[in-house]
Amino acid sequence: MTVLPAIREDIVLRTEDGLELVGELALPANGEVRATLITLHPLPTHGGFMDSHVLRKAAWRLPHLAGLAVVRFNTRGTSSPRGTSEGEFEEGDGEAADVRAAVDFAIARGLPHRWLVGWSFGTELALMHGSELDVEGAVLLSPPLRRAGSEDLERWAESGKPVTALVPEHDDFLQPAEARERFAPLTQVELIAVDDAKHLWVGETYVRIVLDAIVAAVAPERGPLPTEVQADVVQ
């Protein structure tokens, strides 16, 4: 639950279909932004939101430890302590506008080296709607491949942009052996099977694996992450 220094700002994203989405931007308190994470949360109808624990911990730690900017937001109709985004859940289709709004926000703020980081349902949004956006690549956590199909994977393959997929050994929806077959159309994917992990990445051991993998993909010069910090920087 460690919270490290960052410049944190409540933000509002405005979609092309007129909705306001609530979110937060976390920036390094000191130094340049090495890369930008545009995070896409798990399924809101099953408890996913911008504060889902891995994404929250990325925002708490990575600006300080790795010089990353972290954009988190609630997709349409999703609530969290930050507030409720306008609109209603649209099964991943209308959420295309939410993903575009987040990327457009990052561009408008001059945030460099933008990457999509999706978790579960968020991976579906990244795969279905992200390949043609102005991002450098994607990191996928527990991809279920329920909504995203081979056509989406092929579009990412054609883009040539790097994709890293972390697949838990005991995932509820897609485990490593099947994932290797299902991801075959995305020829440049780096698929990382994580031993003993489950879909929700519960436990500090698995949070560290995820955060290290994100940094290895987007800012490898800043990894691996330290496991200790001085007590006087903890907020």
PDB file of C-alpha atoms in Angstrom:
ATOM      1  CA  MET A   1       0.000   0.000   0.000  1.00  0.00           C
ATOM      2  CA  THR A   2       3.035   2.282  -0.310  1.00  0.00           C
ATOM      3  CA  VAL A   3       2.334   5.681  -1.890  1.00  0.00           C
ATOM      4  CA  LEU A   4       5.401   7.445  -3.300  1.00  0.00           C
ATOM      5  CA  PRO A   5       5.799  11.085  -4.366  1.00  0.00           C
ATOM      6  CA  ALA A   6       4.107  12.255  -7.569  1.00  0.00           C
ATOM      7  CA  ILE A   7       2.209  15.216  -8.924  1.00  0.00           C
ATOM      8  CA  ARG A   8      -1.398  13.987  -8.906  1.00  0.00           C
ATOM      9  CA  GLU A   9      -4.179  15.801 -10.721  1.00  0.00           C
ATOM     10  CA  ASP A  10      -7.863  15.030 -11.062  1.00  0.00           C
ATOM     11  CA  ILE A  11      -8.743  15.122 -14.750  1.00  0.00           C
ATOM     12  CA  VAL A  12     -11.843  14.959 -16.965  1.00  0.00           C
ATOM     13  CA  LEU A  13     -11.720  13.350 -20.403  1.00  0.00           C
ATOM     14  CA  ARG A  14     -14.254  14.424 -23.022  1.00  0.00           C
ATOM     15  CA  THR A  15     -15.332  11.892 -25.606  1.00  0.00           C
ATOM     16  CA  GLU A  16     -16.334  12.527 -29.207  1.00  0.00           C
ATOM     17  CA  ASP A  17     -19.914  11.545 -28.330  1.00  0.00           C
ATOM     18  CA  GLY A  18     -20.157  14.182 -25.623  1.00  0.00           C
ATOM     19  CA  LEU A  19     -19.448  12.310 -22.392  1.00  0.00           C
ATOM     20  CA  GLU A  20     -17.251  13.382 -19.497  1.00  0.00           C
ATOM     21  CA  LEU A  21     -15.065  10.661 -17.964  1.00  0.00           C
ATOM     22  CA  VAL A  22     -13.422  11.176 -14.583  1.00  0.00           C
ATOM     23  CA  GLY A  23      -9.816  10.225 -13.987  1.00  0.00           C
ATOM     24  CA  GLU A  24      -6.409  11.036 -12.566  1.00  0.00           C
ATOM     25  CA  LEU A  25      -3.011  11.907 -14.002  1.00  0.00           C
ATOM     26  CA  ALA A  26       0.068  11.061 -11.931  1.00  0.00           C
ATOM     27  CA  LEU A  27       3.379  12.607 -13.018  1.00  0.00           C
ATOM     28  CA  PRO A  28       6.935  12.303 -11.703  1.00  0.00           C
ATOM     29  CA  ALA A  29       7.538  14.903  -9.027  1.00  0.00           C
ATOM     30  CA  ASN A  30      11.090  15.345 -10.308  1.00  0.00           C
ATOM     31  CA  GLY A  31      12.700  14.723 -13.675  1.00  0.00           C
ATOM     32  CA  GLU A  32      11.400  14.037 -17.143  1.00  0.00           C
ATOM     33  CA  VAL A  33       8.609  11.710 -18.127  1.00  0.00           C
ATOM     34  CA  ARG A  34      10.229   8.600 -19.622  1.00  0.00           C
ATOM     35  CA  ALA A  35       6.985   7.080 -20.911  1.00  0.00           C
ATOM     36  CA  THR A  36       3.240   7.336 -20.420  1.00  0.00           C
ATOM     37  CA  LEU A  37       0.838   4.601 -19.335  1.00  0.00           C
ATOM     38  CA  ILE A  38      -2.765   4.976 -20.468  1.00  0.00           C
ATOM     39  CA  THR A  39      -4.479   2.405 -18.294  1.00  0.00           C
ATOM     40  CA  LEU A  40      -7.691   0.537 -19.126  1.00  0.00           C
ATOM     41  CA  HIS A  41      -9.399  -1.115 -16.189  1.00  0.00           C
ATOM     42  CA  PRO A  42     -11.142  -4.494 -15.762  1.00  0.00           C
ATOM     43  CA  LEU A  43     -14.827  -5.131 -16.446  1.00  0.00           C
ATOM     44  CA  PRO A  44     -16.955  -2.520 -14.635  1.00  0.00           C
ATOM     45  CA  THR A  45     -19.939  -4.857 -14.350  1.00  0.00           C
ATOM     46  CA  HIS A  46     -17.740  -7.140 -12.223  1.00  0.00           C
ATOM     47  CA  GLY A  47     -16.098  -4.535 -10.003  1.00  0.00           C
ATOM     48  CA  GLY A  48     -13.439  -3.110 -12.320  1.00  0.00           C
ATOM     49  CA  PHE A  49     -12.655   0.608 -12.186  1.00  0.00           C
ATOM     50  CA  MET A  50      -9.737   3.031 -12.297  1.00  0.00           C
ATOM     51  CA  ASP A  51      -8.740   2.049  -8.743  1.00  0.00           C
ATOM     52  CA  SER A  52      -8.433  -1.672  -9.457  1.00  0.00           C
ATOM     53  CA  HIS A  53      -5.419  -2.532  -7.356  1.00  0.00           C
ATOM     54  CA  VAL A  54      -2.672  -3.098  -9.946  1.00  0.00           C
ATOM     55  CA  LEU A  55      -3.515   0.150 -11.760  1.00  0.00           C
ATOM     56  CA  ARG A  56      -3.751   2.076  -8.495  1.00  0.00           C
ATOM     57  CA  LYS A  57      -0.372   0.756  -7.379  1.00  0.00           C
ATOM     58  CA  ALA A  58       1.135   1.637 -10.756  1.00  0.00           C
ATOM     59  CA  ALA A  59       0.029   5.221 -10.190  1.00  0.00           C
ATOM     60  CA  TRP A  60       1.308   5.181  -6.604  1.00  0.00           C
ATOM     61  CA  ARG A  61       4.762   3.827  -7.457  1.00  0.00           C
ATOM     62  CA  LEU A  62       5.843   4.205 -11.057  1.00  0.00           C
ATOM     63  CA  PRO A  63       6.055   8.007 -11.373  1.00  0.00           C
ATOM     64  CA  HIS A  64       8.672   7.988  -8.605  1.00  0.00           C
ATOM     65  CA  LEU A  65      10.426   4.694  -9.288  1.00  0.00           C
ATOM     66  CA  ALA A  66      10.503   4.752 -13.094  1.00  0.00           C
ATOM     67  CA  GLY A  67       9.717   8.295 -14.230  1.00  0.00           C
ATOM     68  CA  LEU A  68       6.416   7.238 -15.797  1.00  0.00           C
ATOM     69  CA  ALA A  69       3.243   9.270 -16.237  1.00  0.00           C
ATOM     70  CA  VAL A  70       0.122   7.256 -15.397  1.00  0.00           C
ATOM     71  CA  VAL A  71      -3.329   8.112 -16.751  1.00  0.00           C
ATOM     72  CA  ARG A  72      -6.218   6.315 -15.045  1.00  0.00           C
ATOM     73  CA  PHE A  73      -9.904   6.893 -15.745  1.00  0.00           C
ATOM     74  CA  ASN A  74     -13.333   5.337 -15.390  1.00  0.00           C
ATOM     75  CA  THR A  75     -14.822   4.220 -18.677  1.00  0.00           C
ATOM     76  CA  ARG A  76     -18.394   5.268 -19.443  1.00  0.00           C
ATOM     77  CA  GLY A  77     -20.861   4.501 -16.680  1.00  0.00           C
ATOM     78  CA  THR A  78     -18.143   3.384 -14.246  1.00  0.00           C
ATOM     79  CA  SER A  79     -17.907   4.640 -10.653  1.00  0.00           C
ATOM     80  CA  SER A  80     -15.042   4.878  -8.164  1.00  0.00           C
ATOM     81  CA  PRO A  81     -14.150   7.167  -5.241  1.00  0.00           C
ATOM     82  CA  ARG A  82     -13.023   9.704  -7.864  1.00  0.00           C
ATOM     83  CA  GLY A  83     -16.594   9.868  -9.188  1.00  0.00           C
ATOM     84  CA  THR A  84     -18.811   8.417 -11.899  1.00  0.00           C
ATOM     85  CA  SER A  85     -18.154   8.809 -15.604  1.00  0.00           C
ATOM     86  CA  GLU A  86     -21.122   9.787 -17.721  1.00  0.00           C
ATOM     87  CA  GLY A  87     -22.862   7.304 -20.008  1.00  0.00           C
ATOM     88  CA  GLU A  88     -23.560   3.610 -19.675  1.00  0.00           C
ATOM     89  CA  PHE A  89     -21.552   0.431 -20.153  1.00  0.00           C
ATOM     90  CA  GLU A  90     -21.580  -0.529 -23.852  1.00  0.00           C
ATOM     91  CA  GLU A  91     -19.938  -3.973 -23.907  1.00  0.00           C
ATOM     92  CA  GLY A  92     -16.660  -2.569 -25.235  1.00  0.00           C
ATOM     93  CA  ASP A  93     -18.077  -0.993 -28.402  1.00  0.00           C
ATOM     94  CA  GLY A  94     -18.947   2.545 -27.302  1.00  0.00           C
ATOM     95  CA  GLU A  95     -15.853   2.453 -25.108  1.00  0.00           C
ATOM     96  CA  ALA A  96     -13.808   2.921 -28.301  1.00  0.00           C
ATOM     97  CA  ALA A  97     -14.488   6.628 -27.858  1.00  0.00           C
ATOM     98  CA  ASP A  98     -13.245   6.439 -24.263  1.00  0.00           C
ATOM     99  CA  VAL A  99      -9.913   4.969 -25.364  1.00  0.00           C
ATOM    100  CA  ARG A 100      -9.535   7.641 -28.039  1.00  0.00           C
ATOM    101  CA  ALA A 101     -10.347  10.372 -25.514  1.00  0.00           C
ATOM    102  CA  ALA A 102      -7.636   9.115 -23.168  1.00  0.00           C
ATOM    103  CA  VAL A 103      -5.024   9.004 -25.911  1.00  0.00           C
ATOM    104  CA  ASP A 104      -6.083  12.439 -27.176  1.00  0.00           C
ATOM    105  CA  PHE A 105      -5.736  13.807 -23.645  1.00  0.00           C
ATOM    106  CA  ALA A 106      -2.210  12.438 -23.332  1.00  0.00           C
ATOM    107  CA  ILE A 107      -1.262  13.932 -26.689  1.00  0.00           C
ATOM    108  CA  ALA A 108      -2.759  17.322 -25.782  1.00  0.00           C
ATOM    109  CA  ARG A 109      -0.782  17.339 -22.531  1.00  0.00           C
ATOM    110  CA  GLY A 110       2.434  16.544 -24.382  1.00  0.00           C
ATOM    111  CA  LEU A 111       2.966  13.238 -22.604  1.00  0.00           C
ATOM    112  CA  PRO A 112       5.607  11.245 -24.504  1.00  0.00           C
ATOM    113  CA  HIS A 113       6.010   7.580 -25.474  1.00  0.00           C
ATOM    114  CA  ARG A 114       2.391   6.603 -24.894  1.00  0.00           C
ATOM    115  CA  TRP A 115       1.491   2.964 -24.171  1.00  0.00           C
ATOM    116  CA  LEU A 116      -1.841   1.302 -23.526  1.00  0.00           C
ATOM    117  CA  VAL A 117      -1.905  -0.879 -20.409  1.00  0.00           C
ATOM    118  CA  GLY A 118      -5.049  -2.984 -20.234  1.00  0.00           C
ATOM    119  CA  TRP A 119      -6.161  -5.436 -17.582  1.00  0.00           C
ATOM    120  CA  SER A 120      -8.788  -8.103 -18.379  1.00  0.00           C
ATOM    121  CA  PHE A 121     -11.653  -6.164 -20.060  1.00  0.00           C
ATOM    122  CA  GLY A 122      -9.127  -3.378 -20.545  1.00  0.00           C
ATOM    123  CA  THR A 123      -7.064  -5.679 -22.771  1.00  0.00           C
ATOM    124  CA  GLU A 124     -10.120  -6.127 -24.981  1.00  0.00           C
ATOM    125  CA  LEU A 125     -10.416  -2.351 -25.350  1.00  0.00           C
ATOM    126  CA  ALA A 126      -6.719  -2.074 -26.190  1.00  0.00           C
ATOM    127  CA  LEU A 127      -6.853  -4.868 -28.768  1.00  0.00           C
ATOM    128  CA  MET A 128     -10.121  -3.812 -30.393  1.00  0.00           C
ATOM    129  CA  HIS A 129      -9.555  -0.065 -30.491  1.00  0.00           C
ATOM    130  CA  GLY A 130      -5.894   0.778 -29.936  1.00  0.00           C
ATOM    131  CA  SER A 131      -3.791  -0.418 -32.840  1.00  0.00           C
ATOM    132  CA  GLU A 132      -4.398   2.636 -35.034  1.00  0.00           C
ATOM    133  CA  LEU A 133      -4.068   5.221 -32.260  1.00  0.00           C
ATOM    134  CA  ASP A 134      -0.973   7.307 -31.577  1.00  0.00           C
ATOM    135  CA  VAL A 135       0.594   4.910 -29.091  1.00  0.00           C
ATOM    136  CA  GLU A 136       3.857   2.998 -29.197  1.00  0.00           C
ATOM    137  CA  GLY A 137       2.453  -0.362 -28.117  1.00  0.00           C
ATOM    138  CA  ALA A 138       0.454  -2.204 -25.487  1.00  0.00           C
ATOM    139  CA  VAL A 139       0.891  -4.235 -22.325  1.00  0.00           C
ATOM    140  CA  LEU A 140      -1.896  -6.724 -21.639  1.00  0.00           C
ATOM    141  CA  LEU A 141      -2.592  -8.172 -18.184  1.00  0.00           C
ATOM    142  CA  SER A 142      -4.768 -11.311 -18.023  1.00  0.00           C
ATOM    143  CA  PRO A 143      -6.194 -11.039 -21.555  1.00  0.00           C
ATOM    144  CA  PRO A 144      -9.414 -13.112 -21.813  1.00  0.00           C
ATOM    145  CA  LEU A 145      -9.787 -12.771 -25.612  1.00  0.00           C
ATOM    146  CA  ARG A 146     -13.563 -12.914 -25.288  1.00  0.00           C
ATOM    147  CA  ARG A 147     -14.496  -9.781 -27.213  1.00  0.00           C
ATOM    148  CA  ALA A 148     -11.264  -9.262 -29.157  1.00  0.00           C
ATOM    149  CA  GLY A 149     -10.921 -11.596 -32.131  1.00  0.00           C
ATOM    150  CA  SER A 150      -8.390 -12.638 -34.717  1.00  0.00           C
ATOM    151  CA  GLU A 151      -9.144  -9.546 -36.836  1.00  0.00           C
ATOM    152  CA  ASP A 152      -8.106  -7.305 -33.951  1.00  0.00           C
ATOM    153  CA  LEU A 153      -4.914  -9.282 -33.432  1.00  0.00           C
ATOM    154  CA  GLU A 154      -4.156  -9.066 -37.144  1.00  0.00           C
ATOM    155  CA  ARG A 155      -4.552  -5.276 -37.091  1.00  0.00           C
ATOM    156  CA  TRP A 156      -2.029  -5.069 -34.273  1.00  0.00           C
ATOM    157  CA  ALA A 157       0.293  -7.372 -36.215  1.00  0.00           C
ATOM    158  CA  GLU A 158       0.023  -5.120 -39.264  1.00  0.00           C
ATOM    159  CA  SER A 159       0.825  -2.064 -37.144  1.00  0.00           C
ATOM    160  CA  GLY A 160       4.160  -3.596 -36.136  1.00  0.00           C
ATOM    161  CA  LYS A 161       3.785  -2.116 -32.656  1.00  0.00           C
ATOM    162  CA  PRO A 162       5.110  -4.217 -29.780  1.00  0.00           C
ATOM    163  CA  VAL A 163       2.671  -6.014 -27.511  1.00  0.00           C
ATOM    164  CA  THR A 164       3.493  -7.764 -24.238  1.00  0.00           C
ATOM    165  CA  ALA A 165       0.896 -10.131 -22.764  1.00  0.00           C
ATOM    166  CA  LEU A 166       1.168 -11.409 -19.192  1.00  0.00           C
ATOM    167  CA  VAL A 167      -0.879 -14.600 -18.824  1.00  0.00           C
ATOM    168  CA  PRO A 168      -1.361 -16.137 -15.372  1.00  0.00           C
ATOM    169  CA  GLU A 169      -0.816 -19.878 -15.040  1.00  0.00           C
ATOM    170  CA  HIS A 170      -4.164 -20.269 -13.256  1.00  0.00           C
ATOM    171  CA  ASP A 171      -6.177 -17.633 -15.108  1.00  0.00           C
ATOM    172  CA  ASP A 172      -9.946 -18.135 -15.017  1.00  0.00           C
ATOM    173  CA  PHE A 173     -10.418 -17.301 -18.702  1.00  0.00           C
ATOM    174  CA  LEU A 174      -7.254 -17.894 -20.736  1.00  0.00           C
ATOM    175  CA  GLN A 175      -4.219 -19.864 -19.626  1.00  0.00           C
ATOM    176  CA  PRO A 176      -0.772 -19.867 -21.261  1.00  0.00           C
ATOM    177  CA  ALA A 177      -1.054 -22.911 -23.546  1.00  0.00           C
ATOM    178  CA  GLU A 178      -4.306 -21.742 -25.121  1.00  0.00           C
ATOM    179  CA  ALA A 179      -3.088 -18.146 -25.145  1.00  0.00           C
ATOM    180  CA  ARG A 180      -0.114 -19.102 -27.340  1.00  0.00           C
ATOM    181  CA  GLU A 181      -2.520 -20.579 -29.885  1.00  0.00           C
ATOM    182  CA  ARG A 182      -5.046 -17.751 -29.715  1.00  0.00           C
ATOM    183  CA  PHE A 183      -2.394 -15.027 -30.014  1.00  0.00           C
ATOM    184  CA  ALA A 184      -0.805 -16.619 -33.104  1.00  0.00           C
ATOM    185  CA  PRO A 185      -2.136 -13.910 -35.494  1.00  0.00           C
ATOM    186  CA  LEU A 186      -0.288 -11.249 -33.464  1.00  0.00           C
ATOM    187  CA  THR A 187       3.124 -12.295 -34.652  1.00  0.00           C
ATOM    188  CA  GLN A 188       5.183  -9.822 -32.619  1.00  0.00           C
ATOM    189  CA  VAL A 189       3.553 -10.518 -29.251  1.00  0.00           C
ATOM    190  CA  GLU A 190       5.827 -11.303 -26.311  1.00  0.00           C
ATOM    191  CA  LEU A 191       3.742 -13.707 -24.268  1.00  0.00           C
ATOM    192  CA  ILE A 192       4.915 -14.120 -20.679  1.00  0.00           C
ATOM    193  CA  ALA A 193       3.444 -17.015 -18.713  1.00  0.00           C
ATOM    194  CA  VAL A 194       3.498 -16.203 -14.994  1.00  0.00           C
ATOM    195  CA  ASP A 195       3.798 -19.259 -12.762  1.00  0.00           C
ATOM    196  CA  ASP A 196       1.272 -19.639  -9.927  1.00  0.00           C
ATOM    197  CA  ALA A 197      -0.468 -16.338 -10.778  1.00  0.00           C
ATOM    198  CA  LYS A 198      -4.222 -15.859 -11.073  1.00  0.00           C
ATOM    199  CA  HIS A 199      -6.403 -13.455 -13.047  1.00  0.00           C
ATOM    200  CA  LEU A 200      -6.529 -10.793 -10.338  1.00  0.00           C
ATOM    201  CA  TRP A 201      -2.781 -10.666  -9.533  1.00  0.00           C
ATOM    202  CA  VAL A 202      -3.473 -10.666  -5.790  1.00  0.00           C
ATOM    203  CA  GLY A 203      -0.406 -10.380  -3.572  1.00  0.00           C
ATOM    204  CA  GLU A 204       2.687  -8.220  -3.565  1.00  0.00           C
ATOM    205  CA  THR A 205       4.732 -10.889  -5.369  1.00  0.00           C
ATOM    206  CA  TYR A 206       2.482 -10.680  -8.414  1.00  0.00           C
ATOM    207  CA  VAL A 207       2.083  -6.905  -8.333  1.00  0.00           C
ATOM    208  CA  ARG A 208       5.869  -6.612  -8.502  1.00  0.00           C
ATOM    209  CA  ILE A 209       6.012  -9.030 -11.443  1.00  0.00           C
ATOM    210  CA  VAL A 210       3.420  -6.972 -13.304  1.00  0.00           C
ATOM    211  CA  LEU A 211       5.015  -3.599 -12.593  1.00  0.00           C
ATOM    212  CA  ASP A 212       8.478  -4.876 -13.526  1.00  0.00           C
ATOM    213  CA  ALA A 213       7.086  -6.239 -16.805  1.00  0.00           C
ATOM    214  CA  ILE A 214       5.409  -2.929 -17.608  1.00  0.00           C
ATOM    215  CA  VAL A 215       8.636  -1.020 -17.004  1.00  0.00           C
ATOM    216  CA  ALA A 216      10.630  -3.565 -19.028  1.00  0.00           C
ATOM    217  CA  ALA A 217       8.304  -2.935 -21.969  1.00  0.00           C
ATOM    218  CA  VAL A 218       7.994   0.858 -21.868  1.00  0.00           C
ATOM    219  CA  ALA A 219      11.192   2.116 -20.180  1.00  0.00           C
ATOM    220  CA  PRO A 220      13.654  -0.772 -19.873  1.00  0.00           C
ATOM    221  CA  GLU A 221      16.460   1.503 -18.783  1.00  0.00           C
ATOM    222  CA  ARG A 222      14.544   2.111 -15.522  1.00  0.00           C
ATOM    223  CA  GLY A 223      14.184  -1.522 -14.524  1.00  0.00           C
ATOM    224  CA  PRO A 224      14.217  -3.686 -12.628  1.00  0.00           C
ATOM    225  CA  LEU A 225      12.372  -1.698  -9.978  1.00  0.00           C
ATOM    226  CA  PRO A 226      13.847  -1.366  -6.488  1.00  0.00           C
ATOM    227  CA  THR A 227      12.084  -3.304  -3.743  1.00  0.00           C
ATOM    228  CA  GLU A 228      12.933  -0.775  -1.026  1.00  0.00           C
ATOM    229  CA  VAL A 229      12.810   3.022  -0.709  1.00  0.00           C
ATOM    230  CA  GLN A 230      13.892   5.406   1.991  1.00  0.00           C
ATOM    231  CA  ALA A 231      11.215   5.847   4.645  1.00  0.00           C
ATOM    232  CA  ASP A 232      11.175   9.634   4.285  1.00  0.00           C
ATOM    233  CA  VAL A 233       9.765   9.488   0.729  1.00  0.00           C
ATOM    234  CA  VAL A 234       6.725   7.394   1.646  1.00  0.00           C
ATOM    235  CA  GLN A 235       3.586   9.506   1.708  1.00  0.00           C
TER     236      GLN A 235
END
